[in-house]
GROMACS .gro file of C-alpha atoms in nm:
model
  448
    1UNK     CA    1  -0.960  -5.979   4.427
    2UNK     CA    2  -0.943  -6.216   4.132
    3UNK     CA    3  -0.681  -6.138   3.869
    4UNK     CA    4  -0.945  -6.104   3.596
    5UNK     CA    5  -1.123  -5.831   3.786
    6UNK     CA    6  -0.793  -5.649   3.842
    7UNK     CA    7  -0.723  -5.660   3.467
    8UNK     CA    8  -1.067  -5.521   3.389
    9UNK     CA    9  -1.023  -5.246   3.649
   10UNK     CA   10  -0.684  -5.156   3.505
   11UNK     CA   11  -0.825  -5.137   3.154
   12UNK     CA   12  -1.112  -4.920   3.272
   13UNK     CA   13  -0.869  -4.691   3.455
   14UNK     CA   14  -0.650  -4.667   3.144
   15UNK     CA   15  -0.953  -4.589   2.928
   16UNK     CA   16  -1.063  -4.321   3.175
   17UNK     CA   17  -0.718  -4.162   3.173
   18UNK     CA   18  -0.710  -4.162   2.792
   19UNK     CA   19  -1.055  -4.007   2.780
   20UNK     CA   20  -0.957  -3.742   3.036
   21UNK     CA   21  -0.641  -3.665   2.842
   22UNK     CA   22  -0.831  -3.633   2.514
   23UNK     CA   23  -1.089  -3.409   2.678
   24UNK     CA   24  -0.815  -3.193   2.825
   25UNK     CA   25  -0.651  -3.164   2.483
   26UNK     CA   26  -0.974  -3.054   2.316
   27UNK     CA   27  -1.046  -2.802   2.593
   28UNK     CA   28  -0.695  -2.657   2.581
   29UNK     CA   29  -0.665  -2.650   2.203
   30UNK     CA   30  -1.028  -2.601   2.107
   31UNK     CA   31  -1.004  -2.233   2.004
   32UNK     CA   32  -0.698  -2.298   1.785
   33UNK     CA   33  -0.856  -2.604   1.624
   34UNK     CA   34  -1.179  -2.419   1.554
   35UNK     CA   35  -0.984  -2.133   1.396
   36UNK     CA   36  -0.796  -2.359   1.154
   37UNK     CA   37  -0.877  -2.280   0.792
   38UNK     CA   38  -0.926  -2.651   0.712
   39UNK     CA   39  -1.172  -2.712   0.996
   40UNK     CA   40  -1.498  -2.831   0.826
   41UNK     CA   41  -1.703  -2.686   1.110
   42UNK     CA   42  -1.548  -2.343   1.055
   43UNK     CA   43  -1.608  -2.367   0.681
   44UNK     CA   44  -1.976  -2.448   0.736
   45UNK     CA   45  -2.004  -2.169   0.992
   46UNK     CA   46  -1.845  -1.917   0.753
   47UNK     CA   47  -2.099  -2.004   0.486
   48UNK     CA   48  -2.378  -1.909   0.726
   49UNK     CA   49  -2.234  -1.563   0.805
   50UNK     CA   50  -2.349  -1.275   0.591
   51UNK     CA   51  -2.037  -1.058   0.585
   52UNK     CA   52  -2.080  -0.684   0.590
   53UNK     CA   53  -2.040  -0.469   0.281
   54UNK     CA   54  -1.736  -0.259   0.192
   55UNK     CA   55  -1.834   0.092   0.079
   56UNK     CA   56  -1.653   0.387  -0.073
   57UNK     CA   57  -1.655   0.732   0.090
   58UNK     CA   58  -1.986   0.819  -0.078
   59UNK     CA   59  -2.163   0.500   0.027
   60UNK     CA   60  -2.128   0.323  -0.309
   61UNK     CA   61  -2.100  -0.053  -0.259
   62UNK     CA   62  -1.767  -0.203  -0.363
   63UNK     CA   63  -1.802  -0.551  -0.211
   64UNK     CA   64  -2.119  -0.722  -0.091
   65UNK     CA   65  -2.253  -1.063   0.014
   66UNK     CA   66  -2.517  -1.234  -0.198
   67UNK     CA   67  -2.711  -1.559  -0.177
   68UNK     CA   68  -2.880  -1.743   0.110
   69UNK     CA   69  -2.758  -1.863   0.448
   70UNK     CA   70  -2.541  -2.171   0.407
   71UNK     CA   71  -2.443  -2.067   0.055
   72UNK     CA   72  -2.341  -1.702   0.088
   73UNK     CA   73  -2.105  -1.571  -0.177
   74UNK     CA   74  -1.880  -1.268  -0.173
   75UNK     CA   75  -1.921  -1.043  -0.477
   76UNK     CA   76  -1.693  -0.756  -0.577
   77UNK     CA   77  -1.887  -0.502  -0.785
   78UNK     CA   78  -1.567  -0.329  -0.897
   79UNK     CA   79  -1.296  -0.594  -0.941
   80UNK     CA   80  -1.021  -0.334  -0.996
   81UNK     CA   81  -1.060  -0.256  -0.624
   82UNK     CA   82  -0.896  -0.590  -0.544
   83UNK     CA   83  -0.555  -0.440  -0.454
   84UNK     CA   84  -0.706  -0.278  -0.143
   85UNK     CA   85  -1.030  -0.468  -0.072
   86UNK     CA   86  -0.840  -0.794  -0.118
   87UNK     CA   87  -1.016  -1.127  -0.146
   88UNK     CA   88  -1.225  -1.352   0.079
   89UNK     CA   89  -1.218  -1.725   0.009
   90UNK     CA   90  -1.321  -2.031   0.206
   91UNK     CA   91  -1.035  -2.216   0.038
   92UNK     CA   92  -0.758  -1.956   0.028
   93UNK     CA   93  -0.823  -1.721   0.316
   94UNK     CA   94  -0.833  -1.343   0.308
   95UNK     CA   95  -0.623  -1.042   0.213
   96UNK     CA   96  -0.646  -0.661   0.212
   97UNK     CA   97  -0.939  -0.501   0.393
   98UNK     CA   98  -1.114  -0.838   0.400
   99UNK     CA   99  -0.832  -0.960   0.624
  100UNK     CA  100  -0.751  -0.646   0.822
  101UNK     CA  101  -1.115  -0.587   0.925
  102UNK     CA  102  -1.232  -0.947   0.920
  103UNK     CA  103  -1.378  -0.929   1.273
  104UNK     CA  104  -1.592  -0.628   1.181
  105UNK     CA  105  -1.707  -0.777   0.852
  106UNK     CA  106  -1.793  -1.108   1.024
  107UNK     CA  107  -1.975  -0.927   1.305
  108UNK     CA  108  -1.757  -1.061   1.586
  109UNK     CA  109  -1.560  -0.745   1.670
  110UNK     CA  110  -1.607  -0.650   2.035
  111UNK     CA  111  -1.835  -0.944   2.107
  112UNK     CA  112  -1.852  -1.099   2.454
  113UNK     CA  113  -1.669  -1.438   2.445
  114UNK     CA  114  -1.921  -1.605   2.679
  115UNK     CA  115  -2.215  -1.481   2.474
  116UNK     CA  116  -2.039  -1.593   2.156
  117UNK     CA  117  -2.007  -1.947   2.293
  118UNK     CA  118  -2.377  -1.957   2.384
  119UNK     CA  119  -2.472  -1.826   2.038
  120UNK     CA  120  -2.250  -2.091   1.882
  121UNK     CA  121  -2.423  -2.367   2.079
  122UNK     CA  122  -2.762  -2.230   1.974
  123UNK     CA  123  -2.646  -2.191   1.611
  124UNK     CA  124  -2.708  -1.816   1.620
  125UNK     CA  125  -2.485  -1.666   1.353
  126UNK     CA  126  -2.304  -1.331   1.387
  127UNK     CA  127  -2.439  -1.044   1.181
  128UNK     CA  128  -2.173  -0.886   0.962
  129UNK     CA  129  -2.113  -0.512   0.975
  130UNK     CA  130  -2.018  -0.271   0.700
  131UNK     CA  131  -1.689  -0.089   0.653
  132UNK     CA  132  -1.660   0.249   0.482
  133UNK     CA  133  -1.333   0.338   0.309
  134UNK     CA  134  -1.183   0.675   0.218
  135UNK     CA  135  -1.172   0.560  -0.146
  136UNK     CA  136  -1.361   0.769  -0.402
  137UNK     CA  137  -1.467   0.525  -0.673
  138UNK     CA  138  -1.483   0.805  -0.929
  139UNK     CA  139  -1.116   0.888  -0.869
  140UNK     CA  140  -1.034   0.516  -0.852
  141UNK     CA  141  -1.191   0.454  -1.193
  142UNK     CA  142  -0.998   0.748  -1.340
  143UNK     CA  143  -0.670   0.609  -1.205
  144UNK     CA  144  -0.745   0.260  -1.337
  145UNK     CA  145  -0.837   0.391  -1.681
  146UNK     CA  146  -0.513   0.587  -1.710
  147UNK     CA  147  -0.296   0.306  -1.578
  148UNK     CA  148  -0.475   0.070  -1.820
  149UNK     CA  149  -0.235  -0.192  -1.959
  150UNK     CA  150   0.073  -0.047  -1.788
  151UNK     CA  151   0.243  -0.243  -1.513
  152UNK     CA  152   0.259  -0.017  -1.211
  153UNK     CA  153   0.058   0.174  -0.953
  154UNK     CA  154  -0.123   0.503  -0.891
  155UNK     CA  155  -0.206   0.648  -0.549
  156UNK     CA  156  -0.415   0.962  -0.492
  157UNK     CA  157  -0.427   1.126  -0.149
  158UNK     CA  158  -0.641   1.412  -0.026
  159UNK     CA  159  -0.450   1.707   0.117
  160UNK     CA  160  -0.391   1.775   0.400
  161UNK     CA  161  -0.566   1.484   0.577
  162UNK     CA  162  -0.399   1.202   0.382
  163UNK     CA  163  -0.715   1.006   0.302
  164UNK     CA  164  -0.654   0.759   0.021
  165UNK     CA  165  -0.890   0.844  -0.263
  166UNK     CA  166  -0.751   0.591  -0.512
  167UNK     CA  167  -0.511   0.302  -0.488
  168UNK     CA  168  -0.456   0.134  -0.822
  169UNK     CA  169  -0.224  -0.156  -0.901
  170UNK     CA  170  -0.194  -0.326  -1.241
  171UNK     CA  171  -0.204  -0.600  -1.341
  172UNK     CA  172  -0.463  -0.713  -1.091
  173UNK     CA  173  -0.717  -0.994  -1.058
  174UNK     CA  174  -1.090  -1.054  -1.028
  175UNK     CA  175  -1.175  -1.160  -0.670
  176UNK     CA  176  -1.502  -1.305  -0.799
  177UNK     CA  177  -1.302  -1.569  -0.991
  178UNK     CA  178  -1.028  -1.624  -0.734
  179UNK     CA  179  -1.100  -1.990  -0.654
  180UNK     CA  180  -1.116  -2.093  -1.020
  181UNK     CA  181  -0.796  -1.905  -1.108
  182UNK     CA  182  -0.589  -1.944  -0.791
  183UNK     CA  183  -0.315  -2.168  -0.931
  184UNK     CA  184  -0.276  -1.953  -1.242
  185UNK     CA  185  -0.267  -1.633  -1.036
  186UNK     CA  186  -0.005  -1.771  -0.798
  187UNK     CA  187   0.215  -1.883  -1.087
  188UNK     CA  188   0.173  -1.575  -1.306
  189UNK     CA  189   0.513  -1.400  -1.351
  190UNK     CA  190   0.328  -1.067  -1.382
  191UNK     CA  191   0.233  -1.105  -1.010
  192UNK     CA  192  -0.131  -0.991  -1.026
  193UNK     CA  193  -0.179  -1.076  -0.656
  194UNK     CA  194   0.090  -0.823  -0.560
  195UNK     CA  195  -0.041  -0.485  -0.450
  196UNK     CA  196   0.229  -0.273  -0.613
  197UNK     CA  197   0.104   0.043  -0.442
  198UNK     CA  198   0.177  -0.083  -0.090
  199UNK     CA  199   0.386  -0.398  -0.135
  200UNK     CA  200   0.610  -0.299  -0.424
  201UNK     CA  201   0.959  -0.198  -0.303
  202UNK     CA  202   1.115   0.018  -0.574
  203UNK     CA  203   1.432   0.217  -0.627
  204UNK     CA  204   1.326   0.584  -0.615
  205UNK     CA  205   1.601   0.694  -0.854
  206UNK     CA  206   1.577   1.063  -0.935
  207UNK     CA  207   1.228   1.078  -0.777
  208UNK     CA  208   1.421   1.107  -0.447
  209UNK     CA  209   1.547   1.453  -0.546
  210UNK     CA  210   1.273   1.667  -0.380
  211UNK     CA  211   1.348   1.505  -0.043
  212UNK     CA  212   1.724   1.534  -0.088
  213UNK     CA  213   1.699   1.896  -0.197
  214UNK     CA  214   1.473   1.988   0.095
  215UNK     CA  215   1.721   1.832   0.337
  216UNK     CA  216   2.019   2.007   0.176
  217UNK     CA  217   1.842   2.345   0.183
  218UNK     CA  218   1.745   2.293   0.548
  219UNK     CA  219   2.111   2.218   0.629
  220UNK     CA  220   2.228   2.524   0.435
  221UNK     CA  221   2.448   2.290   0.230
  222UNK     CA  222   2.349   2.419  -0.115
  223UNK     CA  223   2.198   2.707  -0.306
  224UNK     CA  224   1.952   2.658  -0.589
  225UNK     CA  225   2.136   2.909  -0.809
  226UNK     CA  226   2.474   2.739  -0.758
  227UNK     CA  227   2.635   2.613  -1.078
  228UNK     CA  228   2.716   2.242  -1.097
  229UNK     CA  229   3.048   2.127  -1.240
  230UNK     CA  230   2.902   1.826  -1.424
  231UNK     CA  231   2.526   1.895  -1.436
  232UNK     CA  232   2.426   1.679  -1.734
  233UNK     CA  233   2.663   1.384  -1.700
  234UNK     CA  234   2.485   1.045  -1.689
  235UNK     CA  235   2.502   0.848  -1.366
  236UNK     CA  236   2.613   0.487  -1.430
  237UNK     CA  237   2.413   0.204  -1.272
  238UNK     CA  238   2.563  -0.136  -1.358
  239UNK     CA  239   2.552  -0.162  -1.737
  240UNK     CA  240   2.300   0.121  -1.773
  241UNK     CA  241   2.270   0.482  -1.662
  242UNK     CA  242   2.035   0.752  -1.538
  243UNK     CA  243   2.024   1.063  -1.755
  244UNK     CA  244   1.870   1.411  -1.764
  245UNK     CA  245   1.529   1.449  -1.922
  246UNK     CA  246   1.681   1.736  -2.122
  247UNK     CA  247   2.035   1.872  -2.141
  248UNK     CA  248   1.959   2.216  -2.283
  249UNK     CA  249   2.014   2.519  -2.057
  250UNK     CA  250   2.103   2.308  -1.752
  251UNK     CA  251   2.352   2.516  -1.553
  252UNK     CA  252   2.238   2.558  -1.191
  253UNK     CA  253   2.120   2.307  -0.933
  254UNK     CA  254   1.762   2.433  -0.988
  255UNK     CA  255   1.800   2.364  -1.363
  256UNK     CA  256   1.930   2.014  -1.289
  257UNK     CA  257   1.639   1.951  -1.052
  258UNK     CA  258   1.377   2.049  -1.310
  259UNK     CA  259   1.548   1.832  -1.573
  260UNK     CA  260   1.580   1.532  -1.338
  261UNK     CA  261   1.959   1.524  -1.376
  262UNK     CA  262   2.111   1.260  -1.147
  263UNK     CA  263   2.479   1.357  -1.120
  264UNK     CA  264   2.453   1.685  -0.921
  265UNK     CA  265   2.234   1.508  -0.665
  266UNK     CA  266   2.469   1.211  -0.647
  267UNK     CA  267   2.746   1.460  -0.568
  268UNK     CA  268   2.519   1.620  -0.308
  269UNK     CA  269   2.531   1.291  -0.119
  270UNK     CA  270   2.904   1.346  -0.066
  271UNK     CA  271   2.836   1.691   0.077
  272UNK     CA  272   2.569   1.571   0.321
  273UNK     CA  273   2.736   1.250   0.435
  274UNK     CA  274   2.608   0.918   0.569
  275UNK     CA  275   2.460   1.036   0.900
  276UNK     CA  276   2.256   1.317   0.741
  277UNK     CA  277   2.127   1.091   0.465
  278UNK     CA  278   2.008   0.827   0.709
  279UNK     CA  279   1.853   1.092   0.930
  280UNK     CA  280   1.667   1.217   0.622
  281UNK     CA  281   1.533   0.865   0.562
  282UNK     CA  282   1.412   0.844   0.923
  283UNK     CA  283   1.259   1.193   0.927
  284UNK     CA  284   1.063   1.136   0.606
  285UNK     CA  285   0.966   0.784   0.716
  286UNK     CA  286   1.075   0.640   0.383
  287UNK     CA  287   1.093   0.285   0.519
  288UNK     CA  288   0.781   0.311   0.736
  289UNK     CA  289   0.525   0.119   0.533
  290UNK     CA  290   0.272  -0.013   0.786
  291UNK     CA  291   0.047   0.288   0.752
  292UNK     CA  292  -0.299   0.175   0.645
  293UNK     CA  293  -0.359  -0.159   0.812
  294UNK     CA  294  -0.329  -0.377   0.501
  295UNK     CA  295  -0.024  -0.579   0.410
  296UNK     CA  296   0.275  -0.379   0.296
  297UNK     CA  297   0.650  -0.419   0.251
  298UNK     CA  298   0.870  -0.469   0.555
  299UNK     CA  299   1.050  -0.163   0.686
  300UNK     CA  300   1.430  -0.142   0.679
  301UNK     CA  301   1.555  -0.219   1.029
  302UNK     CA  302   1.921  -0.119   1.010
  303UNK     CA  303   2.083   0.193   0.871
  304UNK     CA  304   2.421   0.071   0.751
  305UNK     CA  305   2.701   0.331   0.725
  306UNK     CA  306   2.775   0.460   0.376
  307UNK     CA  307   3.152   0.425   0.392
  308UNK     CA  308   3.256   0.482   0.033
  309UNK     CA  309   3.220   0.756  -0.224
  310UNK     CA  310   3.038   0.514  -0.453
  311UNK     CA  311   2.788   0.419  -0.181
  312UNK     CA  312   2.712   0.781  -0.092
  313UNK     CA  313   2.665   0.884  -0.455
  314UNK     CA  314   2.445   0.583  -0.534
  315UNK     CA  315   2.232   0.646  -0.226
  316UNK     CA  316   2.177   1.012  -0.316
  317UNK     CA  317   2.098   0.914  -0.675
  318UNK     CA  318   1.814   0.697  -0.544
  319UNK     CA  319   1.996   0.375  -0.633
  320UNK     CA  320   2.108   0.266  -0.287
  321UNK     CA  321   1.977   0.040  -0.014
  322UNK     CA  322   1.653   0.232   0.048
  323UNK     CA  323   1.349   0.136  -0.156
  324UNK     CA  324   1.008   0.302  -0.144
  325UNK     CA  325   0.645   0.221  -0.219
  326UNK     CA  326   0.420   0.432  -0.443
  327UNK     CA  327   0.206   0.498  -0.135
  328UNK     CA  328   0.505   0.648   0.046
  329UNK     CA  329   0.590   0.865  -0.253
  330UNK     CA  330   0.231   0.989  -0.262
  331UNK     CA  331   0.281   1.091   0.102
  332UNK     CA  332   0.596   1.276  -0.008
  333UNK     CA  333   0.392   1.463  -0.271
  334UNK     CA  334   0.132   1.548  -0.006
  335UNK     CA  335   0.410   1.678   0.222
  336UNK     CA  336   0.529   1.912  -0.049
  337UNK     CA  337   0.170   2.032  -0.092
  338UNK     CA  338   0.123   2.077   0.286
  339UNK     CA  339   0.435   2.291   0.343
  340UNK     CA  340   0.639   2.024   0.519
  341UNK     CA  341   0.370   1.839   0.719
  342UNK     CA  342   0.350   1.474   0.616
  343UNK     CA  343   0.001   1.322   0.651
  344UNK     CA  344  -0.042   0.968   0.779
  345UNK     CA  345  -0.233   0.801   0.493
  346UNK     CA  346  -0.548   0.617   0.591
  347UNK     CA  347  -0.778   0.386   0.399
  348UNK     CA  348  -1.063   0.318   0.643
  349UNK     CA  349  -1.305   0.598   0.726
  350UNK     CA  350  -1.553   0.431   0.964
  351UNK     CA  351  -1.697   0.097   1.071
  352UNK     CA  352  -2.046  -0.008   1.168
  353UNK     CA  353  -2.124  -0.109   1.527
  354UNK     CA  354  -2.352  -0.391   1.640
  355UNK     CA  355  -2.636  -0.138   1.671
  356UNK     CA  356  -2.585  -0.018   1.314
  357UNK     CA  357  -2.432   0.315   1.420
  358UNK     CA  358  -2.119   0.433   1.241
  359UNK     CA  359  -1.798   0.486   1.435
  360UNK     CA  360  -1.506   0.688   1.299
  361UNK     CA  361  -1.191   0.484   1.250
  362UNK     CA  362  -0.878   0.598   1.432
  363UNK     CA  363  -0.712   0.890   1.255
  364UNK     CA  364  -0.331   0.857   1.230
  365UNK     CA  365  -0.130   1.160   1.336
  366UNK     CA  366   0.047   1.375   1.077
  367UNK     CA  367   0.415   1.459   1.133
  368UNK     CA  368   0.630   1.765   1.065
  369UNK     CA  369   0.926   1.661   0.850
  370UNK     CA  370   1.077   1.974   0.692
  371UNK     CA  371   1.080   2.351   0.726
  372UNK     CA  372   0.816   2.542   0.530
  373UNK     CA  373   1.091   2.763   0.388
  374UNK     CA  374   1.287   2.469   0.245
  375UNK     CA  375   0.972   2.304   0.111
  376UNK     CA  376   0.862   2.634  -0.044
  377UNK     CA  377   1.194   2.667  -0.224
  378UNK     CA  378   1.171   2.310  -0.352
  379UNK     CA  379   0.815   2.358  -0.478
  380UNK     CA  380   0.907   2.687  -0.646
  381UNK     CA  381   1.182   2.505  -0.837
  382UNK     CA  382   0.950   2.227  -0.958
  383UNK     CA  383   0.775   2.249  -1.297
  384UNK     CA  384   0.435   2.421  -1.286
  385UNK     CA  385   0.180   2.359  -1.558
  386UNK     CA  386  -0.200   2.377  -1.580
  387UNK     CA  387  -0.239   2.445  -1.205
  388UNK     CA  388  -0.028   2.138  -1.127
  389UNK     CA  389   0.312   2.111  -0.959
  390UNK     CA  390   0.513   1.798  -1.032
  391UNK     CA  391   0.845   1.620  -1.034
  392UNK     CA  392   0.928   1.321  -1.251
  393UNK     CA  393   1.211   1.076  -1.213
  394UNK     CA  394   1.358   0.745  -1.322
  395UNK     CA  395   1.508   0.454  -1.134
  396UNK     CA  396   1.677   0.133  -1.241
  397UNK     CA  397   1.622  -0.209  -1.088
  398UNK     CA  398   1.792  -0.498  -1.266
  399UNK     CA  399   1.631  -0.530  -1.609
  400UNK     CA  400   1.349  -0.288  -1.518
  401UNK     CA  401   1.329   0.086  -1.571
  402UNK     CA  402   1.105   0.264  -1.319
  403UNK     CA  403   0.920   0.576  -1.431
  404UNK     CA  404   0.804   0.802  -1.146
  405UNK     CA  405   0.571   1.100  -1.123
  406UNK     CA  406   0.475   1.286  -0.804
  407UNK     CA  407   0.266   1.601  -0.798
  408UNK     CA  408  -0.023   1.795  -0.653
  409UNK     CA  409  -0.303   2.033  -0.751
  410UNK     CA  410  -0.428   2.309  -0.733
  411UNK     CA  411  -0.111   2.514  -0.688
  412UNK     CA  412  -0.242   2.777  -0.444
  413UNK     CA  413  -0.468   2.559  -0.230
  414UNK     CA  414  -0.369   2.194  -0.284
  415UNK     CA  415  -0.642   1.932  -0.247
  416UNK     CA  416  -0.489   1.628  -0.417
  417UNK     CA  417  -0.146   1.467  -0.426
  418UNK     CA  418  -0.046   1.168  -0.632
  419UNK     CA  419   0.235   0.927  -0.705
  420UNK     CA  420   0.255   0.722  -1.023
  421UNK     CA  421   0.493   0.436  -1.095
  422UNK     CA  422   0.531   0.257  -1.427
  423UNK     CA  423   0.755  -0.048  -1.470
  424UNK     CA  424   0.928  -0.085  -1.807
  425UNK     CA  425   1.160  -0.359  -1.923
  426UNK     CA  426   1.485  -0.194  -2.027
  427UNK     CA  427   1.486  -0.149  -2.401
  428UNK     CA  428   1.106  -0.112  -2.412
  429UNK     CA  429   0.974   0.222  -2.541
  430UNK     CA  430   0.887   0.489  -2.288
  431UNK     CA  431   1.046   0.760  -2.073
  432UNK     CA  432   0.946   0.959  -1.767
  433UNK     CA  433   0.756   1.183  -2.010
  434UNK     CA  434   0.505   0.898  -2.028
  435UNK     CA  435   0.454   0.917  -1.652
  436UNK     CA  436   0.431   1.297  -1.675
  437UNK     CA  437   0.155   1.271  -1.936
  438UNK     CA  438  -0.047   1.032  -1.720
  439UNK     CA  439   0.008   1.240  -1.407
  440UNK     CA  440  -0.095   1.569  -1.564
  441UNK     CA  441  -0.410   1.418  -1.715
  442UNK     CA  442  -0.500   1.255  -1.384
  443UNK     CA  443  -0.463   1.572  -1.175
  444UNK     CA  444  -0.630   1.792  -1.438
  445UNK     CA  445  -0.945   1.578  -1.430
  446UNK     CA  446  -0.990   1.573  -1.052
  447UNK     CA  447  -1.256   1.818  -0.925
  448UNK     CA  448  -1.104   2.150  -0.819
   0.00000   0.00000   0.00000
């Protein structure tokens, strides 16, 4: 065989091998390449999918798709819902419910892969399906109006099932203007993209007291009528301190609890000890944050021993290594209302199937965390006013003062529980009385 023919044959063989290798690469990596956010084909395909609507518990539309195929646009009718609905953007991806239930909203959930490939070849687009949330827009609007210009969060749960009726986080953003404002939102020191209700990790401060007191009563470690040696002394935290809401007539542990006094509860940490305190954290699920399917703070993975007096007292004063979200504190309020049974909060009520039928979303299981007797004693010691039971507290985090309110209503047959958090720069006006005022107005205006 002439040398020229051999060279041609070798080149053809090399070309064939390169082609086979390229084909193998595309076959092996095709799904991943198609799924890439920067894939132009995916972007064009997304613009031809009419995503399903997101509804509140009463069927009111929160988010919908408008426009024509090839130029669909996502529109949020109530932008203050952004902390839980999240955003959907061709350029910047998804968050919140838009991310967690993307397959349902795109219409691809449960689809047959072979049929999906055929539909793709024939340019048959999926049909998006709707998602119904547990949110009550009326309650959501009330929470947003009260939170107003404050930096913080409000969560309202129904009792005893734990459905999230409102989940407010301020400041927030308008998902309808996300693409235009993305760089400014990402760089904003006020963190409007942060869902403070589920992603904010805060020192509980004296808001931890109902949990600590319930644990101590269950252990038989204290009595509510016991006198405290230093009931109104401030508790130092770095260059600042936690103090009682009032110092008048504070004698017993019950008095100190109602006044939000930190020192008797810091001392209680010494009585209970490290093992009991960490068991309390585990029992109440204080670091379990992945509860509603949308992004939340990471749970603490290691319970480090509290080896010093200072560490035990700081932990029991709510200024230790455990931080909490407003959503978790709302679950604590619901537990107090439900006599020691902690509901598993849920945000999604049902999803639409390919046939249009509604299917109930999985219901998380509630858990028993404390004895009804201990919870009853704690609730009896909490302030009662206008058919509302509440506890307010303060925490310190660097330059920020944290104002807490947890409570429930009605007293005899609770239907709603709430947690409110307000962030204040130290030195700025405000006290936990501000959180109390917001909390009482919020609970008083919910339907009884």
